[in-house]
Coordinates of C-alpha atoms and ligand atoms in Angstrom, one line a residue:
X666 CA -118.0 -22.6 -247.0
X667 CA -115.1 -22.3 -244.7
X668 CA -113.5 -18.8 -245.3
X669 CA -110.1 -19.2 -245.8
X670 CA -107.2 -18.0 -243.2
X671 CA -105.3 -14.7 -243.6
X672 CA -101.5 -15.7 -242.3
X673 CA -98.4 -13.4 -241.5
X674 CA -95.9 -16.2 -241.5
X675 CA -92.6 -14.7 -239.8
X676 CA -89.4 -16.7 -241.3
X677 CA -86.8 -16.4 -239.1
X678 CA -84.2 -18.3 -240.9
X679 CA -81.0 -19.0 -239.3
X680 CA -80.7 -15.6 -237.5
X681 CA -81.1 -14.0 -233.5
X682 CA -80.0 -15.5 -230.9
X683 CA -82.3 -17.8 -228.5
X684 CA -82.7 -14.0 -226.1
X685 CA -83.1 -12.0 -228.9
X686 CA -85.7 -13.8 -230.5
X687 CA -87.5 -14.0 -227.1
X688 CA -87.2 -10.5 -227.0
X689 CA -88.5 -10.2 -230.3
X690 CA -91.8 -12.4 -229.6
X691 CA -92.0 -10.1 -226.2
X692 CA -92.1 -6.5 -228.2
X693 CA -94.4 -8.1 -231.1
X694 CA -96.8 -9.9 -228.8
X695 CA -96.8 -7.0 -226.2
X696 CA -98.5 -4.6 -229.2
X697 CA -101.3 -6.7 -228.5
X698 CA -102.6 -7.2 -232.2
X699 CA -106.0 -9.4 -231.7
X700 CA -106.4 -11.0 -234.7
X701 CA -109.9 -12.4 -235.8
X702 CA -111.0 -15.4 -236.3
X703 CA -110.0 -15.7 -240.0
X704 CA -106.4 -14.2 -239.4
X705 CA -103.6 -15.9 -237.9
X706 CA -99.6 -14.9 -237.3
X707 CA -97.0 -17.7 -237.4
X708 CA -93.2 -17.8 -236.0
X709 CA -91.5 -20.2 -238.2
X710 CA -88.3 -20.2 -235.6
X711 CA -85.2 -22.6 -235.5
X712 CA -85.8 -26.0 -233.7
X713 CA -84.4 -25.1 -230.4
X714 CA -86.5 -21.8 -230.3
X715 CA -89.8 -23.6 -230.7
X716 CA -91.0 -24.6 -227.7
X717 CA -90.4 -21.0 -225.9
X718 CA -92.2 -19.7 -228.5
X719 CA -95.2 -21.7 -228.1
X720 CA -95.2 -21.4 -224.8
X721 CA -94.8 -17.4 -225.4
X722 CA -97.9 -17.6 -227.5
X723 CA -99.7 -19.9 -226.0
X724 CA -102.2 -17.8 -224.1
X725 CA -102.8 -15.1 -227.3
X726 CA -105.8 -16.2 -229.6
X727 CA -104.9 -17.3 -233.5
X728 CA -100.7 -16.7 -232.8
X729 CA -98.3 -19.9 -233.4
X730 CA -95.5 -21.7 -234.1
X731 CA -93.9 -23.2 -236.7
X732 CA -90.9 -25.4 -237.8
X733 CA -88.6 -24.3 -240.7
X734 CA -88.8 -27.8 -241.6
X735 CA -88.4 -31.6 -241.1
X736 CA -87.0 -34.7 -242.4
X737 CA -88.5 -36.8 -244.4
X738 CA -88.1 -40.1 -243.3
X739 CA -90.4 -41.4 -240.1
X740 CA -87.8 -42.1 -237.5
X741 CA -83.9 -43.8 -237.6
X742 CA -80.4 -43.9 -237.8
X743 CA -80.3 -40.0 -239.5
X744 CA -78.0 -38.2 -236.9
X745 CA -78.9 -34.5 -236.6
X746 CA -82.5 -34.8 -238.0
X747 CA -85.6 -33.6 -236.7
X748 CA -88.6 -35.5 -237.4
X749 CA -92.5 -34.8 -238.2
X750 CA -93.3 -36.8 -235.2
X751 CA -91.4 -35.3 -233.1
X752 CA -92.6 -31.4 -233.9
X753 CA -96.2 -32.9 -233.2
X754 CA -94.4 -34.3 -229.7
X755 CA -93.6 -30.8 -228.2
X756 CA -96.8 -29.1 -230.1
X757 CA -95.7 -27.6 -233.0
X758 CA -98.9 -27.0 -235.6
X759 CA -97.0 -26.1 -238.6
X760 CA -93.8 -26.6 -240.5
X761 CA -92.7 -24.9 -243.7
X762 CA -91.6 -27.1 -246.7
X763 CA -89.8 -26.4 -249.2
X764 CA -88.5 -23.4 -248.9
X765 CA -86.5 -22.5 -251.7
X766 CA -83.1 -22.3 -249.7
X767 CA -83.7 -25.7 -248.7
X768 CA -84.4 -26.8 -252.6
X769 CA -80.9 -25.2 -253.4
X770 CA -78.5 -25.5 -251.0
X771 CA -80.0 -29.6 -249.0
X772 CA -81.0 -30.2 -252.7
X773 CA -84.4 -31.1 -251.9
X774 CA -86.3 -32.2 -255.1
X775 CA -90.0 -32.5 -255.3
X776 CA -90.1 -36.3 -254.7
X777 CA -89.0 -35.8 -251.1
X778 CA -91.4 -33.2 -250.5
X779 CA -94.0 -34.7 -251.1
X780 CA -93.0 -37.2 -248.4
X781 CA -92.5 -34.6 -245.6
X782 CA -96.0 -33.6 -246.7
X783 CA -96.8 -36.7 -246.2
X784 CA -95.4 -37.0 -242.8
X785 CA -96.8 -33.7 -241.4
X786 CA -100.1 -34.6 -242.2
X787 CA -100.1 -37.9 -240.7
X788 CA -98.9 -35.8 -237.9
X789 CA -101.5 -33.1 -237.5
X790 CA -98.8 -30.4 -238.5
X791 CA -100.2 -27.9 -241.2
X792 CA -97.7 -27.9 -243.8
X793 CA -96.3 -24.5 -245.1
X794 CA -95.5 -25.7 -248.9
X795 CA -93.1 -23.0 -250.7
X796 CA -93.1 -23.0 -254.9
X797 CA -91.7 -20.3 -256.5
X798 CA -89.8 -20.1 -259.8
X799 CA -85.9 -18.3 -260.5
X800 CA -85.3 -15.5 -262.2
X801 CA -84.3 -17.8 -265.3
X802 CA -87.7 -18.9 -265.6
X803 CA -89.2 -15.4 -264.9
X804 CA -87.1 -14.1 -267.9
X805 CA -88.7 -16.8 -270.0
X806 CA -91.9 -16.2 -269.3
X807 CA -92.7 -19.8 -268.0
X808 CA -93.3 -19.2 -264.1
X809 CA -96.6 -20.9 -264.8
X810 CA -95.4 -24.1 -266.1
X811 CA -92.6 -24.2 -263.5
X812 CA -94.9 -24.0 -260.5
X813 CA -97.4 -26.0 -262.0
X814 CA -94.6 -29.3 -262.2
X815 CA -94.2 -28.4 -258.2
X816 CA -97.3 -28.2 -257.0
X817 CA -98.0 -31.6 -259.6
X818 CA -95.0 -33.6 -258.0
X819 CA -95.7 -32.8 -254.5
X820 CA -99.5 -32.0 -254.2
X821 CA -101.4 -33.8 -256.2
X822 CA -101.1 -37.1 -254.9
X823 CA -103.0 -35.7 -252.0
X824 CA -106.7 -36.4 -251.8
X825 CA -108.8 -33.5 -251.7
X826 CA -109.6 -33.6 -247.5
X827 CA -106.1 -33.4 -247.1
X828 CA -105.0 -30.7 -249.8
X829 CA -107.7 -28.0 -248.2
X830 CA -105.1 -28.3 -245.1
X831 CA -102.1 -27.4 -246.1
X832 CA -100.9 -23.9 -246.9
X833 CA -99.0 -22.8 -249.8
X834 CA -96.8 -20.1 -250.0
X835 CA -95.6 -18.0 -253.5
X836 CA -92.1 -17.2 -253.6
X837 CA -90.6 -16.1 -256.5
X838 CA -87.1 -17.0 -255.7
X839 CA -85.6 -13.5 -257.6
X840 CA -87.4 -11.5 -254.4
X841 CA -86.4 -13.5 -251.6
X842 CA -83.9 -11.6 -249.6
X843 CA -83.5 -9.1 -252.6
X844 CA -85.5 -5.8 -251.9
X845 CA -87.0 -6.8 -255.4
X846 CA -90.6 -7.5 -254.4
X847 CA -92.9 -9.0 -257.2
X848 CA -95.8 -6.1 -258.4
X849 CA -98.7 -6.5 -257.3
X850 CA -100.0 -7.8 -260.9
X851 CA -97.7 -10.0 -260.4
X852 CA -98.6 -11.4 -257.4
X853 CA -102.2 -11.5 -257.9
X854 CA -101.5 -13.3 -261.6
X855 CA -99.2 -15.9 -260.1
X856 CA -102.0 -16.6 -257.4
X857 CA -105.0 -16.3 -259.4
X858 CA -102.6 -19.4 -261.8
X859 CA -102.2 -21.2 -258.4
X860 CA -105.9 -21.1 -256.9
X861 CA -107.1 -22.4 -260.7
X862 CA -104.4 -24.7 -260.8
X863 CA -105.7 -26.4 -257.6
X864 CA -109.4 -25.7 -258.8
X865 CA -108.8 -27.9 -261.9
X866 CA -107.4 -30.6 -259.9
X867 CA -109.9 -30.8 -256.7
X868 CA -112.9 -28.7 -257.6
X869 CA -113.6 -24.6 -257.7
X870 CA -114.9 -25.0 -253.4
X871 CA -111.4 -26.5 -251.9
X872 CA -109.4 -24.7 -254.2
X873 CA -111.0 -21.0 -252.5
X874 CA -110.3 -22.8 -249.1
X875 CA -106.5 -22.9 -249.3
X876 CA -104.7 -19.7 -248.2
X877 CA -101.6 -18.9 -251.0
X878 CA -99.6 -16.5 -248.8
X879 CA -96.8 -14.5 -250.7
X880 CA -93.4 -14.1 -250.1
X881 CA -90.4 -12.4 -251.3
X882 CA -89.6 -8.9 -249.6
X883 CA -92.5 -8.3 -248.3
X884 CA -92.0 -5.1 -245.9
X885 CA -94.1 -2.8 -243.4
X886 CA -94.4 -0.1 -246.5
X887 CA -95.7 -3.0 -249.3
X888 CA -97.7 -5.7 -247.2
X889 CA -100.8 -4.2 -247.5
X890 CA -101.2 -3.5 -251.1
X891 CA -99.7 -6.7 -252.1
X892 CA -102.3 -8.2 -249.1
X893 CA -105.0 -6.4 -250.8
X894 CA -105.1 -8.6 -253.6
X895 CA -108.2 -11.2 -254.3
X896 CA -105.9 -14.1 -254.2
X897 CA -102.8 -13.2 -251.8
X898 CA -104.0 -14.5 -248.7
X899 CA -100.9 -12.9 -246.5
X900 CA -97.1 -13.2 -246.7
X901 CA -94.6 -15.4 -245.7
X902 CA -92.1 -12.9 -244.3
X903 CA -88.1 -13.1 -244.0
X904 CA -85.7 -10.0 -242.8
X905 CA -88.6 -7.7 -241.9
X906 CA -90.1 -10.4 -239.5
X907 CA -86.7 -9.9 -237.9
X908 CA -87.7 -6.2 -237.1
X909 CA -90.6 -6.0 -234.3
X910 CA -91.8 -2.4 -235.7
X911 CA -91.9 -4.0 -239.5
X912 CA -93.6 -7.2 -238.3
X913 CA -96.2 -5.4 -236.4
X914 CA -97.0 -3.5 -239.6
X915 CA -97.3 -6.5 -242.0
X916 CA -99.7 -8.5 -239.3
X917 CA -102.0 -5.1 -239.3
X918 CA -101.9 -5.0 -242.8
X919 CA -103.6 -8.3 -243.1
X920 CA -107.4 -8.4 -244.7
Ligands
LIG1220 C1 -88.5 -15.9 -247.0 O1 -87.7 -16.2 -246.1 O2 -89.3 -16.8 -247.3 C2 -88.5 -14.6 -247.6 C3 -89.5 -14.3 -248.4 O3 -87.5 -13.7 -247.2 P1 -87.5 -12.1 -247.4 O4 -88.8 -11.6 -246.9 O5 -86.4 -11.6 -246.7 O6 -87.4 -11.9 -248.9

């Protein structure tokens, strides 16, 4: 069986300038962390960033780029969009969707997730997919059943040789941008749900295939007990990705 991928996803959001985040790739990429086979590093960087960063990792083995997302219509009169199509044009191999910032502030409901899925795949572009519950839910008790109607309404119409290609990334949206980072109990639980989740619905085999990164403060001094779990395959990282020092640490701490 294919051993799944150990990913550092760096989420730059809408921060640096285009030098400063050149600089940034420059003082991560001249630390010279070879990854192995199994591990790969991913800059999820504004549109206009993308294609100097693929060209700055072009040449280093297992390190790539990503878009912070895409639209989800194919192509058309929608001014100021960015389409699937057009990442895979200039190269890009992944795009996160679904981030929880989109959800709330572009209103981005399950339905039309499950189209950009759609599109990236048809695209070649490994889709990122973010789920994560608010601290409503948390407080309830019923993460479970939250993440469970996400993953239903924008996974499971995927067959099973398309599923094993996506990635999906844990973020419980009470420790994004917080400090408040989930326990490592809590991470592991919330993944272990996730992988038996996918395992009820496409088989024990592709469900250990798909990487289940986790994000949500995730910081030089706590990725590599929360990457030490069974079922945490990595992070998907916000402000410490921002700090060449902090990122450097999180890709080292990676199993
Ligand atoms: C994120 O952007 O997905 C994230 C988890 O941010 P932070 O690491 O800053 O909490």
């Amino acid at each position: 069986m294919r051993m799944r991928k150990q990913i550092a996803a760096a989420n730059w959001k809408m921060n640096l300038s285009f030098q400063q985040g050149e600089k940034l790739l420059d003082d991560i990429l001249t630390a010279k962390i070879a990854l192995a086979d199994h591990q790969e590093v991913i800059f999820a960087v504004p549109y206009p960033y993308l294609l100097m960063t693929r060209s700055e990792v072009a040449e280093e083995k297992n390190y790539y780029t990503a878009a912070q997302n895409c639209y989800h219509k194919k192509s058309g009169a929608y001014t100021g969009e960015v389409s699937a199509e057009m990442l895979h044009s200039i190269g890009v191999p992944y795009c996160v969707i679904g981030h929880s910032e989109r959800r709330e502030y572009f209103n981005e409901s399950n339905a039309v997730l499950a189209d950009k899925l759609n599109l990236c795949l048809e695209n070649f572009i490994t889709p990122i997919f973010c789920c994560g519950e608010p601290l409503s839910i948390r407080e309830k008790g019923t993460q479970n059943e939250f993440v469970a109607i996400q993953l239903k309404e924008s996974l499971y119409h995927l067959p099973a040789e398309k599923i094993k290609d996506i990635v999906i990334a844990y973020e419980p949206i009470w420790a994004i941008g917080t400090g408040k980072t989930a326990t490592t109990e809590q991470a592991q639980e919330m993944h272990a749900y996730l992988r038996s989740a996918l395992a009820a619905q496409y088989g024990k085999d592709i469900a250990a295939q798909i990487s289940i990164l986790y994000g949500g403060s995730v910081k030089a001094n706590n990725a590599k007990e929360l990457f030490s779990c069974p079922d945490v395959d990595g992070g998907l990282v916000g402000g410490a990705s921002l700090v060449a020092a902090d990122f450097i640490e999180i890709i080292k701490a990676l199993k």
